Amino acid sequence: MATYTYKRLEGAEDIRILLLDPGRNQDEVTCHLSSTSIRAAPKYEALSYAWGDSACTRSIVCAGFITQVTVNLYDALWQFRYQDRPRILWVDALCINQQDAEEKSQQVGSMGDIYSNAEKVLIWLGKAPKDFSNAFPLENVKVALEFLSTADMARVKHHNWVPFVNLLQRPYFQRKWVIQEIIKAREAVAFCGRSSIPWSSIEQVCHCLLLSGLYSHMAPLLDADIGPHTGFDISRFAGIQHVSGLAFMREDSARNLPDMLFNARLSQCSDPRDRIFAVLSLLPDTYLEPGDLRPDYTASPEEVFKRCTIFEILKKHNLRILSCISTSPGNSEFLSASWVPQFDDSALGDVVDAGSVPWFHAAGESTVEAHVSDDKTTLYLRGKAVDTIKEIQAGILSMPLPDSNDPYVSSFRNLHDNTMAARKCSRRRKMILECREIAIGGQESLSEKRFEEFWRTMICDLGPSGRVPAAFGAEFAAYLQLMDHLLEMGHTWVHKWRSDFNDIENLINATILLRLCSTSRGRLGRVTRNAEIGDILQFSYGPSHYH
């Protein structure tokens, strides 16, 4: 049987809609495509899903022609078809001619309107788990939300969170296009097999877990591998961060492109150009003018990233886009210009998300002075050199883990049942005390003024609701004292740690991959992973912080 051939869309606002034929059980999946203006389209629902492995496909019949779709899409179409009448859907893989770069560029640019005009967005999380003893029916999300809202730690710790976290491990929750599709939706409903629940319920659970810090207490229950600095494997909880972040992005009426890219950094997409294209429709209508950034699949990833960077610097006069540059070695996937970010998660830990916090604006109210060479290979910025790195701590990830029989590892086992967690906590303790020695700089001890400089630098002077008050210094001093005398305190320190130092731990963890340095002029600072002794510290003119 021949394969389906697309007819070209005529108007700039034309889209295709999919008429999914009714079927039962083992009936083959069949459908038809119809062209219409988005303004005149009949009521339709838009599908939001993860494509899955493009090499694993199943056949459907579209307008009498065989068409290959991914297994996950096949499962969604099979699940969503009615038994007695057609269902009108919009499905990107079928409604867009994926082989036509020009059409794909135009249609992707309209996807914000497509999802916002849909009667409902159907979120397909995948088939139900086969092991129902380990299943977490979506209906029970409401139960979790009820006791999470009370912050009842006893109930949190005894609840079986493994199935819920496993649900968030599904590819859907790491998908970048989800951001646009959910934020633009009038109504969104999540489906796992035949079970369904309003997306808002899943979002509320994740939001509550993240804001309360309760998700960190789930790690021992999951027997998770422990991350390099936080005491638990943050990758196991990336879905919680991703989902919770949608609420912040939806409520942010002053969205700008650097913030959108930063907030979407944990999510994934198969085409690197979609790191930019997937968030463009979320920008305010006034942010982009005709001729500015638009989806263009005829351009290479480097060209797309370069256009985005130049647009922000030269047109928006904003240098924050440079915060997305990775300083990790070997992370230039396809870029030839060092000043062009690749907008993935490789820059994580290299930048503090300070937004518009004024004390991060080293250049004050100065304006950006920049230009790009005619061949667009070189970016020129005017700024000022202020100091030179004199001493620098070892990066946390370059420090070896202590042996399991290390006395501090044994002590931290009182806090974490997981041996790997204890080893990493012991390593972090060593790093913090090493940073203190750099701050002391050969003196007998830290003066009161130098101590305040030290603790503010260690947390980048950025608290949950603004600049950290001076009283926080006493808490940090107690934290360091505990670090010094950990072995002498037996088990008595565990309760104090959990009750008194959770905020300090969270603040340190937020910037743990940055390295503390001292300078030739006696300053303290935090620098990125590839910084070296002798590097010149400088800032460029412009009212926005960046590294």
XYZ file of C-alpha atoms in Angstrom:
547
model
C 0.000 0.000 0.000
C 1.337 3.493 -0.853
C 2.236 6.007 1.865
C 0.332 9.212 2.542
C 1.335 12.313 0.539
C 0.724 15.754 2.056
C -0.967 18.527 0.111
C 0.608 21.932 0.654
C -1.192 24.332 3.014
C -2.415 27.431 1.228
C -2.855 30.260 3.746
C -0.550 31.562 6.483
C -3.178 30.660 9.125
C -4.059 27.261 7.675
C -3.600 24.130 9.753
C -4.537 20.480 9.378
C -6.824 18.706 11.802
C -7.010 14.964 12.261
C -10.297 13.066 12.201
C -9.646 9.920 14.219
C -12.038 7.211 13.088
C -13.991 5.205 15.670
C -12.714 1.750 16.530
C -12.831 -1.065 19.058
C -10.197 -3.303 20.610
C -8.057 -4.755 17.828
C -9.464 -2.653 14.986
C -6.689 -0.940 13.073
C -6.178 2.758 13.801
C -7.453 4.848 10.899
C -7.780 8.589 10.390
C -8.133 11.401 7.841
C -6.560 14.852 7.590
C -8.442 18.018 6.699
C -7.139 21.547 6.070
C -8.778 24.598 7.617
C -7.999 28.074 8.854
C -7.203 28.088 12.553
C -9.895 30.763 13.006
C -12.552 28.674 11.259
C -11.537 25.272 12.618
C -14.209 23.060 14.205
C -13.879 22.295 17.910
C -10.818 20.103 18.399
C -8.581 18.712 21.119
C -4.777 18.951 20.958
C -2.568 16.019 21.905
C 0.463 16.586 24.143
C 2.806 13.611 24.330
C 6.413 12.460 24.050
C 7.216 11.184 20.581
C 9.358 8.303 21.784
C 11.971 6.410 19.799
C 11.533 7.293 16.115
C 13.076 3.940 15.177
C 10.254 2.041 16.905
C 7.089 2.550 14.895
C 3.686 1.045 14.173
C 1.449 1.448 11.164
C -1.807 3.363 10.992
C -3.948 4.095 7.962
C -4.310 7.776 7.034
C -6.811 8.526 4.250
C -6.335 4.977 3.007
C -2.526 5.184 3.001
C -0.094 3.463 5.342
C 1.641 5.899 7.716
C 4.275 5.080 10.316
C 3.994 6.636 13.775
C 5.969 6.059 16.946
C 4.719 3.395 19.324
C 3.792 5.966 21.968
C 1.684 7.943 19.498
C 0.046 4.739 18.289
C -0.878 3.880 21.897
C -2.346 7.368 22.392
C -4.468 7.227 19.218
C -5.650 3.726 20.095
C -6.633 4.916 23.597
C -8.290 8.201 22.589
C -10.461 7.045 19.694
C -14.169 6.790 20.393
C -16.056 3.605 19.703
C -19.062 5.203 18.034
C -17.996 8.498 16.402
C -14.948 10.289 15.019
C -12.778 12.388 17.323
C -11.257 15.645 16.078
C -7.647 16.108 17.187
C -4.550 18.111 16.421
C -1.417 15.949 16.522
C 1.896 17.531 15.533
C 3.515 14.417 14.043
C 0.594 13.956 11.622
C -0.844 17.443 11.137
C 2.531 18.930 10.169
C 4.480 17.667 7.172
C 7.657 16.886 9.062
C 9.649 16.551 5.818
C 8.883 20.117 4.680
C 11.208 22.488 6.580
C 9.355 25.583 5.365
C 5.945 24.310 6.441
C 7.353 23.001 9.715
C 8.822 26.439 10.494
C 5.508 28.161 9.826
C 3.392 25.622 11.741
C 5.704 25.506 14.755
C 5.438 29.287 14.888
C 1.640 28.871 15.156
C 1.641 26.148 17.802
C 0.980 28.600 20.626
C -2.279 29.588 18.905
C -3.085 25.971 18.057
C -2.900 24.875 21.700
C -4.610 27.968 23.092
C -7.530 27.522 20.653
C -8.007 23.833 21.462
C -11.051 22.933 23.548
C -8.863 20.710 25.674
C -5.266 19.467 25.736
C -5.035 15.695 26.156
C -1.797 14.809 27.965
C -0.692 11.271 27.192
C 1.724 9.976 29.830
C 1.788 6.484 28.359
C 0.221 3.126 29.042
C -0.627 2.072 32.581
C 2.063 0.106 34.471
C 1.775 -3.646 34.050
C 2.727 -4.167 37.694
C -0.419 -2.936 39.392
C 1.027 -3.662 42.834
C 3.408 -0.794 42.092
C 0.854 1.390 40.311
C -0.066 4.859 41.469
C -3.524 5.585 40.031
C -3.773 9.182 38.941
C -6.893 9.635 41.023
C -4.766 9.235 44.165
C -2.789 12.366 43.339
C -5.578 14.290 45.065
C -5.007 12.258 48.227
C -1.302 13.103 48.134
C -2.128 16.770 47.641
C -4.400 16.761 50.681
C -1.768 15.700 53.188
C 1.087 17.526 51.467
C -0.796 20.754 52.064
C -0.559 20.065 55.813
C 3.208 19.399 55.618
C 2.680 16.341 57.804
C 6.203 14.870 57.673
C 5.171 11.622 59.328
C 2.636 10.903 56.594
C 5.059 12.028 53.885
C 7.749 9.661 55.105
C 5.409 6.682 55.376
C 3.698 7.224 52.056
C 4.828 5.023 49.181
C 6.221 7.648 46.821
C 8.081 5.240 44.544
C 5.257 4.821 41.984
C 4.667 8.575 41.839
C 8.352 9.337 41.283
C 8.484 6.546 38.695
C 5.582 8.208 36.919
C 7.606 11.432 36.783
C 10.498 9.509 35.246
C 8.443 8.997 32.107
C 9.808 10.830 29.061
C 6.871 13.232 29.000
C 8.107 15.046 32.097
C 11.481 15.827 30.550
C 10.042 17.138 27.273
C 10.628 20.821 26.419
C 7.525 21.281 24.239
C 5.378 20.402 27.272
C 6.000 23.905 28.620
C 4.216 25.626 25.756
C 1.494 23.031 25.355
C 0.416 23.138 29.010
C 0.801 26.854 29.641
C -1.251 27.670 26.535
C -3.995 25.148 27.328
C -7.495 26.294 28.325
C -7.950 22.947 30.049
C -5.436 20.111 30.357
C -6.191 16.541 31.397
C -3.503 13.900 32.006
C -4.037 10.268 30.994
C -2.087 7.194 32.042
C -3.744 4.296 30.287
C -7.460 4.654 30.980
C -6.986 6.688 34.167
C -7.209 10.463 33.961
C -6.895 13.470 36.232
C -6.740 17.248 35.754
C -3.161 18.276 35.067
C -3.503 20.955 37.762
C -3.588 18.244 40.446
C -0.226 16.808 39.372
C 1.155 20.326 39.160
C -0.023 21.189 42.672
C 1.569 18.068 44.176
C 4.908 18.799 42.505
C 4.717 22.474 43.451
C 4.039 21.623 47.082
C 6.852 19.061 47.209
C 9.340 21.514 45.747
C 8.448 24.633 47.734
C 8.281 22.782 51.043
C 11.515 20.876 50.463
C 9.637 17.666 51.263
C 10.917 15.972 48.126
C 14.405 15.753 49.677
C 13.006 13.506 52.396
C 11.810 11.022 49.788
C 15.342 9.998 48.735
C 15.933 7.419 51.516
C 12.569 5.827 50.698
C 13.635 5.456 47.079
C 17.102 4.128 47.910
C 18.242 6.591 45.261
C 21.804 7.135 44.191
C 22.900 10.352 45.833
C 23.828 13.385 43.809
C 27.257 15.034 43.901
C 26.371 17.802 46.324
C 22.779 17.799 47.524
C 22.559 14.583 49.504
C 20.080 13.043 47.083
C 19.884 12.400 43.383
C 18.279 15.518 41.934
C 17.880 13.809 38.552
C 15.312 11.498 40.116
C 13.283 14.608 40.924
C 13.824 16.603 37.721
C 10.196 15.916 36.814
C 9.046 17.600 40.030
C 11.156 20.660 39.249
C 9.998 20.731 35.639
C 6.295 20.501 36.491
C 6.514 22.952 39.376
C 8.373 25.422 37.174
C 5.399 25.577 34.825
C 3.374 27.337 37.509
C 6.004 30.052 37.908
C 6.295 30.525 34.154
C 2.527 30.726 33.701
C 2.203 33.451 36.341
C 5.156 35.527 35.108
C 3.602 38.340 33.090
C 6.999 39.976 32.407
C 8.560 37.011 30.639
C 11.773 37.554 28.725
C 13.766 35.169 26.577
C 16.766 34.610 28.901
C 14.422 33.744 31.783
C 12.403 31.394 29.586
C 15.563 29.610 28.425
C 16.903 29.398 31.966
C 13.645 28.001 33.358
C 13.431 25.422 30.561
C 17.039 24.267 30.924
C 16.203 20.909 32.545
C 13.840 19.820 29.789
C 14.870 17.955 26.647
C 14.156 17.978 22.925
C 15.500 15.863 20.065
C 16.183 18.800 17.733
C 18.592 21.285 19.373
C 16.941 24.199 17.552
C 13.809 23.540 19.569
C 15.663 24.724 22.679
C 14.791 28.181 21.321
C 11.696 27.559 19.232
C 9.806 25.751 22.019
C 9.596 28.866 24.209
C 9.070 31.671 21.681
C 5.267 31.568 21.859
C 5.441 32.163 25.617
C 6.953 35.621 25.218
C 4.684 38.698 25.503
C 3.262 39.910 22.190
C 5.341 43.084 22.424
C 8.641 41.264 22.975
C 9.182 40.286 19.336
C 8.595 42.484 16.325
C 7.992 41.297 12.745
C 11.262 39.997 11.387
C 12.644 39.094 14.815
C 13.247 35.528 15.977
C 10.970 32.983 14.348
C 11.157 29.186 13.989
C 13.377 28.411 11.000
C 14.263 24.780 10.369
C 16.279 25.694 7.293
C 18.935 27.237 9.592
C 21.592 25.218 11.422
C 21.525 24.975 15.241
C 24.550 27.278 15.484
C 22.862 29.878 13.290
C 19.685 29.717 15.382
C 21.623 30.092 18.640
C 23.706 32.920 17.206
C 20.606 34.823 16.029
C 19.085 34.461 19.494
C 22.233 35.714 21.254
C 22.725 38.677 18.920
C 19.043 39.619 19.222
C 19.200 39.766 23.017
C 22.483 41.694 23.181
C 22.096 44.155 20.316
C 18.316 44.638 20.207
C 17.236 44.019 23.796
C 20.507 45.395 25.252
C 20.590 42.513 27.720
C 23.731 40.502 28.528
C 21.964 37.917 30.674
C 21.770 35.593 27.687
C 25.506 34.994 28.209
C 24.699 33.283 31.506
C 23.606 30.300 29.440
C 27.177 29.676 28.240
C 28.647 26.477 29.640
C 32.109 26.595 31.160
C 32.397 22.817 31.339
C 35.115 21.381 29.087
C 33.960 19.453 26.055
C 30.449 20.907 26.042
C 30.563 22.652 22.658
C 28.390 20.292 20.675
C 28.465 22.128 17.359
C 29.450 25.732 18.114
C 32.479 27.535 16.749
C 31.958 30.856 18.590
C 32.697 30.734 22.318
C 30.224 33.551 23.075
C 27.218 31.645 21.711
C 25.411 29.429 24.263
C 24.006 26.074 23.220
C 21.099 26.501 25.640
C 21.131 23.039 27.206
C 21.692 21.979 30.809
C 25.513 21.984 30.528
C 25.629 25.458 32.133
C 23.793 24.258 35.248
C 25.651 25.320 38.377
C 27.629 27.983 36.503
C 25.182 30.804 37.095
C 23.065 32.141 39.938
C 19.452 32.752 38.995
C 19.332 36.248 40.472
C 17.028 37.742 37.855
C 16.726 41.478 38.427
C 18.282 41.517 41.913
C 20.022 44.923 41.966
C 23.124 43.960 43.954
C 24.126 41.585 41.157
C 24.346 44.470 38.695
C 28.043 45.211 39.003
C 27.887 47.736 36.163
C 25.062 49.688 37.786
C 22.831 51.508 35.346
C 25.374 51.604 32.528
C 24.235 50.590 29.065
C 25.492 47.707 26.973
C 28.259 48.657 24.587
C 28.578 45.827 22.104
C 28.925 45.006 18.438
C 29.424 41.882 16.350
C 31.886 41.491 13.506
C 30.499 41.540 9.966
C 31.058 37.792 9.610
C 29.325 37.241 12.968
C 32.223 35.278 14.423
C 33.367 37.767 17.082
C 31.459 39.600 19.805
C 32.987 42.800 21.188
C 31.944 44.055 24.640
C 33.208 47.105 26.484
C 33.795 46.691 30.200
C 36.281 47.029 33.030
C 38.894 44.702 34.541
C 38.670 44.797 38.340
C 40.875 42.084 39.839
C 42.827 38.830 39.386
C 42.230 35.394 40.932
C 44.908 34.639 43.532
C 43.646 31.422 45.150
C 40.783 29.103 44.298
C 39.143 26.081 45.914
C 39.051 22.668 44.297
C 35.756 22.048 42.515
C 33.383 19.781 44.421
C 33.183 17.289 41.557
C 36.972 17.061 41.283
C 37.370 16.159 44.967
C 37.635 12.397 45.631
C 34.965 10.798 47.742
C 36.160 9.740 51.218
C 36.375 6.018 51.920
C 33.426 4.334 53.593
C 35.470 3.853 56.786
C 36.276 7.573 57.070
C 35.145 8.725 60.546
C 33.107 11.610 59.113
C 31.360 9.231 56.733
C 30.406 7.113 59.733
C 29.100 10.216 61.462
C 27.020 11.286 58.484
C 25.491 7.810 58.378
C 23.470 9.040 61.369
C 21.868 11.526 58.978
C 21.653 9.367 55.854
C 21.161 5.604 55.820
C 22.662 5.575 52.335
C 26.472 5.164 52.471
C 26.993 7.105 49.249
C 25.006 9.999 50.690
C 27.221 9.994 53.775
C 30.387 9.958 51.656
C 29.196 12.919 49.638
C 28.167 14.853 52.747
C 31.647 14.243 54.137
C 33.188 15.550 50.923
C 31.016 18.647 51.070
C 32.103 19.292 54.663
C 35.737 19.171 53.569
C 35.019 21.588 50.713
C 33.276 24.122 52.978
C 36.151 24.110 55.464
C 38.630 24.481 52.605
C 36.706 27.553 51.490
C 36.989 28.976 54.988
C 40.775 28.553 54.875
C 40.898 30.504 51.608
C 38.885 33.285 53.257
C 41.230 33.306 56.268
C 44.129 33.740 53.856
C 46.972 32.911 56.245
C 45.602 34.938 59.169
C 44.892 33.366 62.550
C 41.126 33.659 62.159
C 38.379 35.521 60.359
C 37.628 39.027 61.515
C 33.972 39.941 61.969
C 33.995 41.875 58.692
C 35.810 39.097 56.809
C 33.452 36.453 58.202
C 30.428 38.330 56.886
C 32.129 38.645 53.492
C 32.785 34.879 53.601
C 29.296 33.647 54.439
C 27.601 36.069 52.072
C 29.922 34.924 49.290
C 29.296 31.246 50.070
C 25.551 31.676 49.503
C 25.961 34.393 46.845
C 24.036 36.668 49.217
C 20.800 35.382 47.761
C 18.084 34.113 50.088
C 14.618 32.750 49.314
C 13.034 36.220 49.476
C 15.913 38.597 48.793
C 19.196 39.635 50.301
C 20.055 37.642 53.415
C 19.806 39.640 56.704
C 22.930 40.101 58.818
C 21.464 37.942 61.600
C 21.964 34.943 59.326
C 25.692 35.169 60.138
C 25.145 33.705 63.614
C 23.396 30.681 62.106
C 26.234 30.192 59.651
C 28.793 30.420 62.477
C 26.907 27.696 64.380
C 26.853 25.600 61.216
C 30.637 25.860 60.844
C 31.136 25.073 64.523
C 29.139 21.903 64.121
C 31.292 20.986 61.108
C 34.416 21.466 63.237
C 33.212 19.353 66.171
C 31.077 16.758 64.427
C 32.976 13.744 65.760
C 32.807 14.960 69.343
C 29.025 15.251 69.358
C 28.056 11.618 68.825
C 24.435 11.387 67.666
C 23.309 14.619 69.334
C 23.991 16.796 66.294
C 21.492 15.071 63.975
C 18.368 16.729 65.368
C 20.059 20.136 65.438
C 21.174 19.704 61.829
C 17.667 18.874 60.644
C 15.951 21.566 62.691
C 18.412 24.456 62.413
C 20.480 24.107 59.262
C 18.088 23.112 56.497
C 17.995 26.666 55.079
C 21.782 26.923 55.084
C 22.088 23.592 53.314
C 19.627 24.672 50.616
C 21.423 27.977 50.046
C 24.824 26.309 49.768
C 23.482 23.597 47.488
C 22.045 26.193 45.111
C 25.541 27.356 44.085
C 27.714 24.410 45.134
C 29.282 23.952 41.679
C 30.659 27.481 41.762
C 34.120 27.772 43.327
C 35.205 30.214 45.997
C 38.251 32.344 45.177
C 40.299 35.103 46.738
C 41.774 37.888 44.636
C 44.942 39.916 44.485
C 43.126 42.825 46.116
C 41.733 40.727 48.952
C 38.229 40.213 47.644
C 36.241 36.988 47.837
C 34.138 35.710 44.955
C 32.482 32.690 43.364
C 33.674 31.680 39.930
C 32.815 29.002 37.405
C 34.252 25.522 37.087
C 36.912 26.324 34.492
C 38.359 29.384 36.285
C 42.091 29.321 37.031
C 44.582 31.206 39.202
C 45.698 34.287 37.320
C 42.413 34.784 35.464
C 41.339 38.411 35.165
C 37.958 39.253 36.668
C 35.981 41.797 34.675
C 32.468 43.022 34.105
C 30.930 44.314 30.919
C 28.816 47.447 30.815
C 25.101 46.761 30.943
C 22.344 46.593 33.594
C 22.188 42.836 33.983
C 24.242 40.274 35.882
C 25.982 37.358 34.228
C 29.116 35.315 34.800
